[in-house]
Short mmCIF file of C-alpha atoms and ligand atoms in Angstrom, two decimals:
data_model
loop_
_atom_site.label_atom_id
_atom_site.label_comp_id
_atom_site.label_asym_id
_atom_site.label_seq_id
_atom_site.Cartn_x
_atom_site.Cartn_y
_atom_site.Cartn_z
CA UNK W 18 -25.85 -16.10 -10.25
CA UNK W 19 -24.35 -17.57 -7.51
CA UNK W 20 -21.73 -16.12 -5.67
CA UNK W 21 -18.44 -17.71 -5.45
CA UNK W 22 -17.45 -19.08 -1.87
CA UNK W 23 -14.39 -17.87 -0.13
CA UNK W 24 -11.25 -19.75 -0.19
CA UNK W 25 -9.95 -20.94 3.14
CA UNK W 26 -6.39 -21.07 2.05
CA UNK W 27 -4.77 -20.83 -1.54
CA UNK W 28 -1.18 -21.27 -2.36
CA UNK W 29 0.53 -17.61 -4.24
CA UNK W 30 1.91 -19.73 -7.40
CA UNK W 31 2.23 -18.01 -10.57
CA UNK W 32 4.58 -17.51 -13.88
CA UNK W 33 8.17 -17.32 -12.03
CA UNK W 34 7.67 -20.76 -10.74
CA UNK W 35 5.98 -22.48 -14.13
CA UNK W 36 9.02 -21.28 -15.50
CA UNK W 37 11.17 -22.76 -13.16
CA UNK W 38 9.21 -25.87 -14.04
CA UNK W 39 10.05 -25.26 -17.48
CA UNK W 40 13.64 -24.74 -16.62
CA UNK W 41 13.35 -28.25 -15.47
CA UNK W 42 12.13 -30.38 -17.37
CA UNK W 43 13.77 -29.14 -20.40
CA UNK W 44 16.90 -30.73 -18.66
CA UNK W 45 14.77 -33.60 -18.02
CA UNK W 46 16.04 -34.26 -14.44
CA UNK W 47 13.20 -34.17 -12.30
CA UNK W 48 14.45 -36.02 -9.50
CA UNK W 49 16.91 -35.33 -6.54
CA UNK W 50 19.83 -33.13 -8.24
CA UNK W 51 20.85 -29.45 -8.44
CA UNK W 52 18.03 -27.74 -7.75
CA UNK W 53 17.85 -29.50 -4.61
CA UNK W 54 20.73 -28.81 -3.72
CA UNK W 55 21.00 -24.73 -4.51
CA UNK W 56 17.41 -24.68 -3.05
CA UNK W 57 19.54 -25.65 0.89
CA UNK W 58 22.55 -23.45 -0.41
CA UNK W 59 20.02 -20.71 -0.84
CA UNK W 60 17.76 -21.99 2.08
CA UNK W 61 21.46 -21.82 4.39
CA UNK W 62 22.04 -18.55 3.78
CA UNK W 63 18.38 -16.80 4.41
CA UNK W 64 18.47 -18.41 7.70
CA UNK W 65 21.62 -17.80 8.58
CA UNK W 66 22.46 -21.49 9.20
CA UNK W 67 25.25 -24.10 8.77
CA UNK W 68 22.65 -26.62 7.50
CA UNK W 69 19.74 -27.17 5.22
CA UNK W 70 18.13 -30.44 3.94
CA UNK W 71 15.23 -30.37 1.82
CA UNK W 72 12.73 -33.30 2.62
CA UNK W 73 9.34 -34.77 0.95
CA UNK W 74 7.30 -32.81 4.08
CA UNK W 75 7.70 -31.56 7.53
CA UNK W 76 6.32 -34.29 8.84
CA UNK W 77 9.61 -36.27 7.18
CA UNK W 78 11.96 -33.31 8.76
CA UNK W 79 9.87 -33.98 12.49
CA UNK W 80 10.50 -37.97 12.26
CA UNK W 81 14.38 -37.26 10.73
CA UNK W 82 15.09 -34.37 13.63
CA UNK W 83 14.35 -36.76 16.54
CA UNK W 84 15.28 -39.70 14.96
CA UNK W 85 18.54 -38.98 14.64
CA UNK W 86 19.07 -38.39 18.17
CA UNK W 87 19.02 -42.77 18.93
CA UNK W 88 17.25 -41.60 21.80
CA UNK W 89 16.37 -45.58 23.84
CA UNK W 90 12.76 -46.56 23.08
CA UNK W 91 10.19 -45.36 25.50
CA UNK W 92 11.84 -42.18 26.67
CA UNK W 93 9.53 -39.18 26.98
CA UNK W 94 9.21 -35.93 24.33
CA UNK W 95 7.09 -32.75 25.53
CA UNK W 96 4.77 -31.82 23.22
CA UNK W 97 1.94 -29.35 23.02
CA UNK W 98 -1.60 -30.27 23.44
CA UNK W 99 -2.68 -28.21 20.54
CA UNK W 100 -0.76 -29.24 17.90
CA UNK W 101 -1.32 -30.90 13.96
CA UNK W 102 -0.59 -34.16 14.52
CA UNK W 103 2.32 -34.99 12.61
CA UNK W 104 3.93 -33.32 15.76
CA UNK W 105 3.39 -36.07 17.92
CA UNK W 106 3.43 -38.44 15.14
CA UNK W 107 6.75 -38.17 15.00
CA UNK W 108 7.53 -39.21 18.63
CA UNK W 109 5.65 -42.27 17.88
CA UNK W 110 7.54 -42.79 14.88
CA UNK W 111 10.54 -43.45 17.10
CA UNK W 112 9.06 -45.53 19.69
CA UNK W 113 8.97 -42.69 22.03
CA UNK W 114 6.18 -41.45 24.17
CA UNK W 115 4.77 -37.99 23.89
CA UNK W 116 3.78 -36.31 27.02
CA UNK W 117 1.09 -33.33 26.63
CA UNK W 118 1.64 -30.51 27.54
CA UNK W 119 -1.42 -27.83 28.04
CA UNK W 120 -1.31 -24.10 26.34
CA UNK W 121 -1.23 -20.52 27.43
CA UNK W 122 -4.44 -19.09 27.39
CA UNK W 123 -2.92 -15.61 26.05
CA UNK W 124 -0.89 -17.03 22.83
CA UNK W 125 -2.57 -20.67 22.43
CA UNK W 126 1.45 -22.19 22.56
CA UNK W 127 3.18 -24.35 25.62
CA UNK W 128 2.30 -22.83 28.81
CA UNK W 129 6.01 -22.56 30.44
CA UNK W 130 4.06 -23.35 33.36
CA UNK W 131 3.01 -26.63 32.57
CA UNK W 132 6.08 -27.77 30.80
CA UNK W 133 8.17 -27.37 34.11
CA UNK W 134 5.23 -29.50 35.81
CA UNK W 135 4.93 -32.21 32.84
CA UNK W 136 8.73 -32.42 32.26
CA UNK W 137 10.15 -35.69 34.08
CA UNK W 138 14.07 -37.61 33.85
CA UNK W 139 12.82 -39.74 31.35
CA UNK W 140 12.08 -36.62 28.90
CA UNK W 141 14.94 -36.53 26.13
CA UNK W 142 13.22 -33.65 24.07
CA UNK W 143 10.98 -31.24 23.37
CA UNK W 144 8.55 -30.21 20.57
CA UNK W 145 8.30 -26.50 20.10
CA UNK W 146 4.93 -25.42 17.63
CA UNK W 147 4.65 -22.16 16.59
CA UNK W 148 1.08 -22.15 16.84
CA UNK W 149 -0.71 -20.43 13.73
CA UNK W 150 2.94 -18.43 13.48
CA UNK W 151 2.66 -17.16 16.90
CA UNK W 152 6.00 -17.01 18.58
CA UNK W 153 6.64 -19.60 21.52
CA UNK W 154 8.44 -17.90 25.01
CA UNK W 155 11.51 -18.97 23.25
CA UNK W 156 13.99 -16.67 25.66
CA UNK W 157 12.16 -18.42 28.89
CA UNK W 158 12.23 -22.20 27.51
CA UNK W 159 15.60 -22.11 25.73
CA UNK W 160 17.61 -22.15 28.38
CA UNK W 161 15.58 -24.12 31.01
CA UNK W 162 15.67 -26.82 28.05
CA UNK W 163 19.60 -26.77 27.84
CA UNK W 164 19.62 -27.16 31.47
CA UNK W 165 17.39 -29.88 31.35
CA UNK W 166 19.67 -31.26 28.29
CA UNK W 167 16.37 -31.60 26.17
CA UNK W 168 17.07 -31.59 22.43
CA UNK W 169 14.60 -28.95 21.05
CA UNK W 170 12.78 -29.21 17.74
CA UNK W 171 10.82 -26.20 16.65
CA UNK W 172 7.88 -27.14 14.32
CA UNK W 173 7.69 -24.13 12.26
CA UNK W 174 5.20 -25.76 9.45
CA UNK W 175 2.76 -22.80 10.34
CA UNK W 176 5.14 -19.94 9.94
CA UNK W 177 8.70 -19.46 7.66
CA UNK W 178 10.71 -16.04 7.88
CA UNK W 179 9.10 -14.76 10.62
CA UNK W 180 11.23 -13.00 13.73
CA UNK W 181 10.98 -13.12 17.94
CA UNK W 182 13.27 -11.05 19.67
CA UNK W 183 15.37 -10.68 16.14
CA UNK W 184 16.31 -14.17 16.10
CA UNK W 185 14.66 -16.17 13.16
CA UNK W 186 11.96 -18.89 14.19
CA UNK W 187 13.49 -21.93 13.69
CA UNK W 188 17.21 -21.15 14.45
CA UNK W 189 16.05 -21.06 18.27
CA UNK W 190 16.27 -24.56 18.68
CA UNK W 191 18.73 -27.61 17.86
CA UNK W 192 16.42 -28.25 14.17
CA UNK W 193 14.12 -25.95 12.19
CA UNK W 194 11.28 -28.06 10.71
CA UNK W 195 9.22 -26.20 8.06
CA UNK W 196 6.61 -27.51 5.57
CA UNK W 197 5.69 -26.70 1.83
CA UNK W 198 2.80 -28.20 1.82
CA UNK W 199 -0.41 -26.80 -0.46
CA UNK W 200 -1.53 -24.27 2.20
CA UNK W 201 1.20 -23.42 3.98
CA UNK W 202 3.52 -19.70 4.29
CA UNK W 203 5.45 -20.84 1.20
CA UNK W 204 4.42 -23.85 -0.78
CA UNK W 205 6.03 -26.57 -3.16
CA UNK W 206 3.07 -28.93 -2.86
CA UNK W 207 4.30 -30.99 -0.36
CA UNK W 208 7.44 -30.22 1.12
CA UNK W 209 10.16 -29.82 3.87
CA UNK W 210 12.81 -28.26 5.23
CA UNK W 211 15.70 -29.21 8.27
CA UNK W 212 17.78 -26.70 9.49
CA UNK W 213 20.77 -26.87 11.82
CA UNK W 214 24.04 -25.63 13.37
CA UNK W 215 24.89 -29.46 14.13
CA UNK W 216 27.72 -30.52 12.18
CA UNK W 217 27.96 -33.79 13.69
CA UNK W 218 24.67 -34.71 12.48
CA UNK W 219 24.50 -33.23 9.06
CA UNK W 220 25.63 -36.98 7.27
CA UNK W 221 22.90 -38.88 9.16
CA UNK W 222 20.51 -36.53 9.06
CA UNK W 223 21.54 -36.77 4.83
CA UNK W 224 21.31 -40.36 5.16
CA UNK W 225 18.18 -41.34 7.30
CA UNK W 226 16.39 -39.23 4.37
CA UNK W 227 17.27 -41.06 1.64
CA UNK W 228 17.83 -44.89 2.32
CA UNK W 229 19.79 -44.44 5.04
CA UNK W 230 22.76 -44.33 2.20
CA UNK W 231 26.07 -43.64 3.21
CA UNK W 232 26.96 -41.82 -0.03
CA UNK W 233 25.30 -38.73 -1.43
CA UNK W 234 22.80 -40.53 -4.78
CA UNK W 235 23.53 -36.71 -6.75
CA UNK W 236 27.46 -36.68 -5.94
CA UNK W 237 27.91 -40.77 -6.89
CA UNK W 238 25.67 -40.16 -9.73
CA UNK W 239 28.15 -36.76 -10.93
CA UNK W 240 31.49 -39.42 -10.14
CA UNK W 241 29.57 -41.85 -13.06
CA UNK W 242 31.53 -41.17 -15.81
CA UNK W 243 35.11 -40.31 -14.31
CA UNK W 244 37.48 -43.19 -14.94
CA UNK W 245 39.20 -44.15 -12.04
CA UNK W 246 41.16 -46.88 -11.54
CA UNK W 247 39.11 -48.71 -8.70
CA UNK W 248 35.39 -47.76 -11.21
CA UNK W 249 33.34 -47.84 -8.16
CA UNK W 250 31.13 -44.63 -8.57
CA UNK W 251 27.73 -46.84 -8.41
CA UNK W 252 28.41 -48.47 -5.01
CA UNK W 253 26.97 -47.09 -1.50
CA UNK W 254 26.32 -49.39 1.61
CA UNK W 255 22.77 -49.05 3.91
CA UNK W 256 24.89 -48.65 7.49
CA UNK W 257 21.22 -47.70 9.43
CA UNK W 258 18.15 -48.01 8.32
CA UNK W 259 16.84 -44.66 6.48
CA UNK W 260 13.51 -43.37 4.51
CA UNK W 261 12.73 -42.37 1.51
CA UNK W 262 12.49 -38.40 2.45
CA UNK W 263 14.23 -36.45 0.05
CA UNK W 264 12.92 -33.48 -2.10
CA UNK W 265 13.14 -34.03 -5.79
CA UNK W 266 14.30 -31.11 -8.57
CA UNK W 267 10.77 -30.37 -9.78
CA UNK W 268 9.62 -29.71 -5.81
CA UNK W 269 12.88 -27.57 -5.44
CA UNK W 270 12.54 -25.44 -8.05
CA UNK W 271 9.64 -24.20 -7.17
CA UNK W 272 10.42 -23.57 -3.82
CA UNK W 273 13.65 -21.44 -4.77
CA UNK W 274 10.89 -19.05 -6.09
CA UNK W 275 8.62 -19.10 -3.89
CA UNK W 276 11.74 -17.95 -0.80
CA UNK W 277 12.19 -15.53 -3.30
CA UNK W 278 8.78 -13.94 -2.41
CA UNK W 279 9.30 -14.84 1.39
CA UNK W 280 9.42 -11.40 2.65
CA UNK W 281 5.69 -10.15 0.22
CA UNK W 282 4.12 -13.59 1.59
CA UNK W 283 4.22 -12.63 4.57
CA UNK W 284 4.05 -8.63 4.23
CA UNK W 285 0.61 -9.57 2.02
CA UNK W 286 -0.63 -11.38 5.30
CA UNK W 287 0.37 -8.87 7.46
CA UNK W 288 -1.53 -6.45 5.72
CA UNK W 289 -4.83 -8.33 5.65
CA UNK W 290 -4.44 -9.52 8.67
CA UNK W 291 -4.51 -5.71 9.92
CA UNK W 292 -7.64 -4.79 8.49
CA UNK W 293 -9.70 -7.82 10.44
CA UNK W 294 -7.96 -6.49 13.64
CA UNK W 295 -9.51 -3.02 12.56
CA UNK W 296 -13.02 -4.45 12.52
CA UNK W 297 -12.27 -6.96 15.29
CA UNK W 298 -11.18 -5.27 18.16
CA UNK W 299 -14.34 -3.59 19.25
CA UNK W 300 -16.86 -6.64 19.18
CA UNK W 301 -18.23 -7.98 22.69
CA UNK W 302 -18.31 -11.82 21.66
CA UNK W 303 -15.95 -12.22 18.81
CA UNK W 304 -11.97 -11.63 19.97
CA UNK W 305 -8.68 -12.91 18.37
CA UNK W 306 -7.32 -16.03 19.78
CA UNK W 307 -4.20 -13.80 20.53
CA UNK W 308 -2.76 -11.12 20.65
CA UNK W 309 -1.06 -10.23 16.68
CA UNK W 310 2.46 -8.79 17.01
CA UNK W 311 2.58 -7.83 13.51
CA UNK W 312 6.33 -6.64 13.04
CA UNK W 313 8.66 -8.70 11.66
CA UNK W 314 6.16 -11.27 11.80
CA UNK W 315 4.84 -14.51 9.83
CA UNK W 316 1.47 -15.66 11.00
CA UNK W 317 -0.33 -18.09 9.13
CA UNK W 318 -3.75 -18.34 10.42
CA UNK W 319 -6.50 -15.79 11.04
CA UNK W 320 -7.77 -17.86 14.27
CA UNK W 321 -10.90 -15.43 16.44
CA UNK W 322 -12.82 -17.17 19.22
CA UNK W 323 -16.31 -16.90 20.07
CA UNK W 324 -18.22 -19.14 22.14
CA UNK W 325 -21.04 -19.92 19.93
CA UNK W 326 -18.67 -21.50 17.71
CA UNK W 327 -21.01 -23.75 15.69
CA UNK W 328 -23.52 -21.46 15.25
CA UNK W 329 -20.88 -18.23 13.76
CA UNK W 330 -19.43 -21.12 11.01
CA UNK W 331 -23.26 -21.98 10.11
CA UNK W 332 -23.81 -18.01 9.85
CA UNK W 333 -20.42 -17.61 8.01
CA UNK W 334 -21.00 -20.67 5.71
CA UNK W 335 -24.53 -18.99 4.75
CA UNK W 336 -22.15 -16.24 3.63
CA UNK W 337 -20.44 -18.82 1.18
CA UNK W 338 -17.65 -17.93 3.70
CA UNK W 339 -15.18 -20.81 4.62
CA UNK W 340 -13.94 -21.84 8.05
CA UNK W 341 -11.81 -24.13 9.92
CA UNK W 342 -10.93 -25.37 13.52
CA UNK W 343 -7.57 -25.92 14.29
CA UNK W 344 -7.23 -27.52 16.09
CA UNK W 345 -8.82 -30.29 18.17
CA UNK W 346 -6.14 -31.09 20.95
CA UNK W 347 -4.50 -34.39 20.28
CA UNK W 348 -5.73 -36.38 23.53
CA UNK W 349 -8.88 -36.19 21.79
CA UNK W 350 -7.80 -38.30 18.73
CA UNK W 351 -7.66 -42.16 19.21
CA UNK W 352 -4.70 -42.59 19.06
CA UNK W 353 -3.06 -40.00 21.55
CA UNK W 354 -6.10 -40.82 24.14
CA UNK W 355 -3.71 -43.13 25.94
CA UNK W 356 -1.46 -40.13 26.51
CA UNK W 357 -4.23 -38.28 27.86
CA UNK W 358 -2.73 -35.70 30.53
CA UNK W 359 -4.14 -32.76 32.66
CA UNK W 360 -4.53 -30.32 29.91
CA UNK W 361 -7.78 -27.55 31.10
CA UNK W 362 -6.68 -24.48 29.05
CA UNK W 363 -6.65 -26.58 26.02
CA UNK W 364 -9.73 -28.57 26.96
CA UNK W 365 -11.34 -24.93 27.24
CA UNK W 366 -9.62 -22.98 24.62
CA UNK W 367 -10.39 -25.38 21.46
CA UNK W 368 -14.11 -25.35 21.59
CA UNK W 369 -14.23 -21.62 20.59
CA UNK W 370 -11.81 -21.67 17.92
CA UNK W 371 -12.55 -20.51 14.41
CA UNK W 372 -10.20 -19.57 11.36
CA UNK W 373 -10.94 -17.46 8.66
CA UNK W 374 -9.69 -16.90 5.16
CA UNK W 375 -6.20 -15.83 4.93
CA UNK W 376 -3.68 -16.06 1.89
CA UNK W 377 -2.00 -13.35 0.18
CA UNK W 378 -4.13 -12.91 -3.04
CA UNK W 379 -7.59 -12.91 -0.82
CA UNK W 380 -8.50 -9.24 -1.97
CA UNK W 381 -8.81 -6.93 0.93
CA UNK W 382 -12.88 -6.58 -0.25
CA UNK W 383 -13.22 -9.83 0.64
CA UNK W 384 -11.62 -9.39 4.02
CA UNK W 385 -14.01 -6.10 4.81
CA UNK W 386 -16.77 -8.50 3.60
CA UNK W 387 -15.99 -11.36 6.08
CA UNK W 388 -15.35 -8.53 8.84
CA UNK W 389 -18.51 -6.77 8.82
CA UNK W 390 -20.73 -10.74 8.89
CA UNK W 391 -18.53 -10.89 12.02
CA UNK W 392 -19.98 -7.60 13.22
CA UNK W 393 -23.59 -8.47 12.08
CA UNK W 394 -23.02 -11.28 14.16
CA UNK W 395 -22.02 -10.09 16.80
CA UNK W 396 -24.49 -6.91 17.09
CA UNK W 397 -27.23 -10.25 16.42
CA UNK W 398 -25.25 -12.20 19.11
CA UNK W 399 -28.54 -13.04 21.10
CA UNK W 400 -30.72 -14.15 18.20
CA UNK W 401 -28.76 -16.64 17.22
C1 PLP L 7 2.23 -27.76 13.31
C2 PLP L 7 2.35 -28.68 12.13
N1 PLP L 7 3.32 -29.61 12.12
C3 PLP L 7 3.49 -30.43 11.08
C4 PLP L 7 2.68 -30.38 9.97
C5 PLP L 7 2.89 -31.35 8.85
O1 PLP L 7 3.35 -30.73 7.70
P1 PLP L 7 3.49 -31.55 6.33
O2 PLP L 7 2.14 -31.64 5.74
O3 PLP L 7 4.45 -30.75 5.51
O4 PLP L 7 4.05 -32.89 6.68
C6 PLP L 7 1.67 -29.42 9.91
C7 PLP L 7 0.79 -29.34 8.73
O5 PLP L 7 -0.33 -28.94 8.73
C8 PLP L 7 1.49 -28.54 11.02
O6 PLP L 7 0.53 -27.61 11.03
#
């Protein structure tokens, strides 16, 4: 018989969130409405901010963030080289120009270095990406940024709930973007999240998401049968011009599970993760792509390097073993090529990157499994 190939990533979805579902549509509202709205409550208060609005993706929250901001067209936004690009998709979005900046070599996330050399007067913000869940040098870029008077957006789509110096990723910067997408720490499907401690742009922010409406759709739709003298409960104006972001009910629920389960997520990472450093850290031509500072931590990706890259996924595929690169840095896609910048760490870096299966229900078997084809690899290094 043949054996069954190894997941890359699977979402951790189970009976607490089909009943959720259940919960649902037995009240047959399955659009934007309560849940939505108890998922930010609930969101707000595990992250400790003043904030929360639930979006379609984090690629919505990215655009929103920025966008809200009216930053004039053509200004300049720092963002790392190796990113997804949804990142920079979002500077494009609002007819802004991203300017690459290359990576560390030690934590594969924007070199400091660089950032002071790339950064310009015409930059107006700055992408932060949690690369793979690895912490950014948040203590030594947060406040050069506020002196620079950068408005910082931290892409947390690869990690959610994970700690750097005791502060929360994603409360470092002006907005927290995280995604529920299929794959990702948590998952709705697709999905988003915006955090913030900025009051002042909570209502656009509220609005650019949905229509760019000045009035809340749930609260106008819970004024519809009051009777008031002036009956006006249907009417809203379009003052900007907004998207259709927002999260729906049937999204929400099952994200209010799944933060539930945040803190086993990431614990059921963590402990997998551990056992491929146990079988990693010896080998001569297979290392991490960083160093794995496990406590209090939400990593996403199992990411090694090894510089016959092609010929370890061919070997691992053999296995019925999946792989992935992540990822290719951006000036190498058509469209970012014009932005093309002096980027040789990331230039370097990306052509030895592999990632392996990691997702909480991959059984620890498997992980030994995957470990010791890395070790017959590498002891076979030369034949190959
Ligand atoms: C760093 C980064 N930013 C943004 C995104 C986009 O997330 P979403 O699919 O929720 O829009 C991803 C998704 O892979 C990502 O890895």
């Amino acid at each position: 018989m043949k054996k069954k190939n190894i997941r890359l990533f699977k979402p951790t979805i189970g009976k607490s969130e089909l009943s959720s579902i259940k919960r649902v549509f037995k009240r047959s509202w399955i659009g934007y409405g309560t849940e939505v709205k108890k998922f930010e409550d609930e969101w707000k208060k595990y992250f400790k901010v003043k904030h929360a609005v639930a979006v379609n993706s984090c690629t919505a929250a990215l655009h929103t963030s920025l966008a809200v901001n009216n930053f004039k067209k053509n200004k300049k936004v720092l963002v790392p080289a190796i990113t997804f690009s949804a990142t920079a998709a979002s500077v494009l979005y609002c007819g802004l120009k991203p300017v690459f900046v290359d990576i560390n070599p030690y934590d594969l996330n924007i070199s400091f270095e660089d950032l002071k050399n790339k950064y310009s007067k015409d930059c107006v913000a700055l992408m932060l990406v949690h690369f793979g869940g690895q912490p950014c040098e948040m203590e030594k870029i947060m406040p050069w940024a506020k002196k620079k008077k950068l408005v910082v957006i931290e892409d947390c789509a690869e990690t959610c709930g994970g700690y750097y110096k005791n502060k929360k990723l994603g409360t470092w910067g002006d907005y927290g973007c995280f995604s529920f997408e299929e794959k990702k720490i948590m998952t709705t499907g697709d999905g988003g999240m915006i955090c913030t401690n900025n009051s002042k742009k909570l209502k656009l922010i509220k609005s650019f998401s949905f229509h760019g409406w000045n009035r809340d759709p749930y609260l106008r739709h819970k004024k519809s049968m009051k009777i008031e003298k002036k009956s006006n409960h249907w009417d809203y104006d379009v003052e900007t011009l907004g998207y259709k972001y927002n999260m729906n009910d049937l999204t929400a629920c099952i994200g209010r599970e799944q933060l539930k389960k945040i803190k086993w997520l990431n614990n059921s990472r963590i402990r997998l993760i551990k056992v491929y450093l146990k079988y990693i850290k010896n080998l001569k031509h297979i290392k991490t792509s960083f160093e794995y500072r496990l406590a209090r931590s939400s990593y996403w990706m199992m990411t090694i390097r090894c510089k016959k890259r092609e010929k370890l996924i061919n070997f691992l595929k053999s296995n019925q073993i999946s792989t992935s690169v992540h990822l290719k840095p951006l000036p190498k896609l058509k469209v970012y090529k014009k932005f093309n910048s002096k980027i040789p760490n990331a230039e370097k870096i990306w052509l030895q990157l592999i990632t392996l299966p990691l997702f909480p229900d991959l059984e620890k078997e498997k992980v030994k499994f995957i470990s010791k084809k890395l070790i017959q690899f590498d002891e076979n290094y030369e034949k190959f």
